Amino acid sequence: MPTGRPLAFVNARLVDPQSGYDGPGCLVTRDGLIADVLHGPALQSTSDDLELFDCSGDMLAPGLVDIRVKTGEPGAEPKETLKSAARAAAAGGVTSIVVQPDTNPAVDDPSVVDFILRRARDIGLVRVYPAGAATKGLAGKQMAEIGLMREAGAVYITDVDHPVVDSLVLRRVLSYAAGFGVLVSHRPSDPYLSAGSSATEGEFAGRLGLAGVSPIAERIMLERDLALAELTGAPLLVDQVSCAASLESLARAKDKGIKVFASASINHLSFNELDIGDYRTFYKLTPPLRAEDDRQALIEALASGLIDIVVSAHAPAPAEDKRLPFDEAAPGAVGLETLLAALLALYHDERAPLVDLISAVTLKPARLLGLDAGRLTKGAPADLVLCDIGAPVLIDADKLISKSKNSPFDGRRLQGQVKMTVVGGRTVYPF
């Protein structure tokens, strides 16, 4: 990936999760890396070859690392291609994405991992990392080629939205993956309790006549997953925790020293079950939106550090898959372009410090996966986002760069406009 000319960002509000610094300063990039970081209101040194860029007080932070991004490539390119996802990521200040293995064919052997990495190099926008399938065909029956996929470049292992029901299979996956130093991500959901459901069980779903699933389906499977993680000693990422009951289990496991981490989607931090309103299918997600008490508990868990990572849970679906009766519509929402602005709403509402929120989408996911990203330090890759965090933004789904427009934020007013995205010292947005 070629690098841009040396650049000095001056008059910036630097937000660095690694040092915890949030204040004025300037940052210099050279040869694709951060060459210098200076705290304070003025540039202390200059060089004739430096191009100065006045940030006018806007936030300069590490580029976002989004570790749960679905695309349609290979096999369902009308939903999203790697190129359109990369462009959407760049527009949203996301400089690294981890694409999910539920493609056609599934990413369950090293040849598909290699295909994704080669396509990403050809596109040359943001950094693209593949996740490998835990089981062949994501069928939950037989382990995929975990070791070979790891060697080929897969950064973690997951069956995405297909829970591994067979406990012996998941135990083997955890043990085998741990031997290769690769993280396993699993979304807890008892498929027997959740079969046929499209909303969270309760009075509101009952009024709408929608088949509901109790949050206990998540907690039951989570307890099983935590027990297997304790047994095997393997690190486990709880994918998209969504209810308060699960947080109790998660806290208990962390207190016991189990190697467990948790992510939450920006959707579950932003919306509740009432937002589906009059059968609005853009709000149909998996897991489904929960009660407001659950949403508030998730925000508190994020602020306390119990939830480690925030993801966009980017899941494109074309209009023909969404404009159907609620029970029949495809679940999921696009989110690469709205992740940062939606997350900043928690800062504007004074629910968490800015540096902690930025850490949840930069340093923490990067550290978890062993990626060299997420920090504003000398020698780090010059992957950056410049954002006017106070600028009002009206989300218009039709103007999103993603090929699919299924955004639950359509029509919502947020604050936080991405001004520039830099990857390896090269400006990739504006295009």
PDB file of N, CA, C and O in Angstrom, residues 3 27-36 372 377-382 424-425:
ATOM      1  N   THR A   3       2.441   5.005   0.365  1.00  0.00           N
ATOM      2  CA  THR A   3       2.259   6.001   1.413  1.00  0.00           C
ATOM      3  C   THR A   3       2.207   7.390   0.806  1.00  0.00           C
ATOM      4  O   THR A   3       2.694   7.633  -0.291  1.00  0.00           O
ATOM      5  N   LEU A  27       0.573  16.025  15.164  1.00  0.00           N
ATOM      6  CA  LEU A  27       1.070  14.698  14.819  1.00  0.00           C
ATOM      7  C   LEU A  27       1.685  14.750  13.435  1.00  0.00           C
ATOM      8  O   LEU A  27       1.114  15.357  12.518  1.00  0.00           O
ATOM      9  N   VAL A  28       2.828  14.110  13.284  1.00  0.00           N
ATOM     10  CA  VAL A  28       3.556  14.103  12.017  1.00  0.00           C
ATOM     11  C   VAL A  28       3.599  12.681  11.472  1.00  0.00           C
ATOM     12  O   VAL A  28       3.906  11.736  12.202  1.00  0.00           O
ATOM     13  N   THR A  29       3.281  12.521  10.182  1.00  0.00           N
ATOM     14  CA  THR A  29       3.379  11.222   9.530  1.00  0.00           C
ATOM     15  C   THR A  29       4.488  11.266   8.482  1.00  0.00           C
ATOM     16  O   THR A  29       4.710  12.283   7.827  1.00  0.00           O
ATOM     17  N   ARG A  30       5.184  10.131   8.370  1.00  0.00           N
ATOM     18  CA  ARG A  30       6.255  10.031   7.379  1.00  0.00           C
ATOM     19  C   ARG A  30       6.451   8.552   7.019  1.00  0.00           C
ATOM     20  O   ARG A  30       6.527   7.703   7.903  1.00  0.00           O
ATOM     21  N   ASP A  31       6.519   8.248   5.737  1.00  0.00           N
ATOM     22  CA  ASP A  31       6.755   6.878   5.259  1.00  0.00           C
ATOM     23  C   ASP A  31       5.724   5.894   5.803  1.00  0.00           C
ATOM     24  O   ASP A  31       6.036   4.747   6.145  1.00  0.00           O
ATOM     25  N   GLY A  32       4.497   6.353   5.909  1.00  0.00           N
ATOM     26  CA  GLY A  32       3.419   5.472   6.333  1.00  0.00           C
ATOM     27  C   GLY A  32       3.292   5.276   7.827  1.00  0.00           C
ATOM     28  O   GLY A  32       2.412   4.547   8.289  1.00  0.00           O
ATOM     29  N   LEU A  33       4.177   5.898   8.603  1.00  0.00           N
ATOM     30  CA  LEU A  33       4.172   5.731  10.050  1.00  0.00           C
ATOM     31  C   LEU A  33       3.982   7.073  10.743  1.00  0.00           C
ATOM     32  O   LEU A  33       4.150   8.132  10.129  1.00  0.00           O
ATOM     33  N   ILE A  34       3.630   7.019  12.013  1.00  0.00           N
ATOM     34  CA  ILE A  34       3.605   8.221  12.828  1.00  0.00           C
ATOM     35  C   ILE A  34       5.043   8.542  13.211  1.00  0.00           C
ATOM     36  O   ILE A  34       5.712   7.761  13.901  1.00  0.00           O
ATOM     37  N   ALA A  35       5.533   9.685  12.744  1.00  0.00           N
ATOM     38  CA  ALA A  35       6.936  10.057  12.976  1.00  0.00           C
ATOM     39  C   ALA A  35       7.118  10.820  14.274  1.00  0.00           C
ATOM     40  O   ALA A  35       8.189  10.759  14.891  1.00  0.00           O
ATOM     41  N   ASP A  36       6.089  11.538  14.709  1.00  0.00           N
ATOM     42  CA  ASP A  36       6.218  12.316  15.937  1.00  0.00           C
ATOM     43  C   ASP A  36       4.826  12.690  16.437  1.00  0.00           C
ATOM     44  O   ASP A  36       3.889  12.879  15.640  1.00  0.00           O
ATOM     45  N   ASP A 372      -1.302  -4.242  14.767  1.00  0.00           N
ATOM     46  CA  ASP A 372      -0.523  -3.049  15.087  1.00  0.00           C
ATOM     47  C   ASP A 372      -1.350  -1.831  14.700  1.00  0.00           C
ATOM     48  O   ASP A 372      -1.188  -1.253  13.623  1.00  0.00           O
ATOM     49  N   THR A 377       1.132   6.801  18.652  1.00  0.00           N
ATOM     50  CA  THR A 377       2.482   6.780  19.210  1.00  0.00           C
ATOM     51  C   THR A 377       3.505   6.711  18.086  1.00  0.00           C
ATOM     52  O   THR A 377       3.232   6.183  17.005  1.00  0.00           O
ATOM     53  N   LYS A 378       4.678   7.229  18.357  1.00  0.00           N
ATOM     54  CA  LYS A 378       5.752   7.244  17.375  1.00  0.00           C
ATOM     55  C   LYS A 378       6.077   5.822  16.934  1.00  0.00           C
ATOM     56  O   LYS A 378       6.251   4.930  17.752  1.00  0.00           O
ATOM     57  N   GLY A 379       6.147   5.621  15.620  1.00  0.00           N
ATOM     58  CA  GLY A 379       6.446   4.318  15.066  1.00  0.00           C
ATOM     59  C   GLY A 379       5.230   3.485  14.726  1.00  0.00           C
ATOM     60  O   GLY A 379       5.340   2.464  14.055  1.00  0.00           O
ATOM     61  N   ALA A 380       4.055   3.901  15.189  1.00  0.00           N
ATOM     62  CA  ALA A 380       2.826   3.173  14.867  1.00  0.00           C
ATOM     63  C   ALA A 380       2.387   3.487  13.438  1.00  0.00           C
ATOM     64  O   ALA A 380       2.732   4.536  12.887  1.00  0.00           O
ATOM     65  N   PRO A 381       1.638   2.596  12.805  1.00  0.00           N
ATOM     66  CA  PRO A 381       1.115   2.903  11.469  1.00  0.00           C
ATOM     67  C   PRO A 381       0.290   4.185  11.492  1.00  0.00           C
ATOM     68  O   PRO A 381      -0.465   4.426  12.440  1.00  0.00           O
ATOM     69  N   ALA A 382       0.433   4.987  10.453  1.00  0.00           N
ATOM     70  CA  ALA A 382      -0.307   6.251  10.364  1.00  0.00           C
ATOM     71  C   ALA A 382      -1.708   5.980   9.835  1.00  0.00           C
ATOM     72  O   ALA A 382      -2.072   6.346   8.718  1.00  0.00           O
ATOM     73  N   GLY A 424      -1.976   4.190   6.478  1.00  0.00           N
ATOM     74  CA  GLY A 424      -0.573   4.096   6.117  1.00  0.00           C
ATOM     75  C   GLY A 424      -0.015   5.412   5.599  1.00  0.00           C
ATOM     76  O   GLY A 424       0.831   5.425   4.694  1.00  0.00           O
ATOM     77  N   GLY A 425      -0.470   6.520   6.176  1.00  0.00           N
ATOM     78  CA  GLY A 425       0.004   7.837   5.768  1.00  0.00           C
ATOM     79  C   GLY A 425      -0.616   8.365   4.490  1.00  0.00           C
ATOM     80  O   GLY A 425      -0.285   9.478   4.056  1.00  0.00           O
TER      81      GLY A 425
END
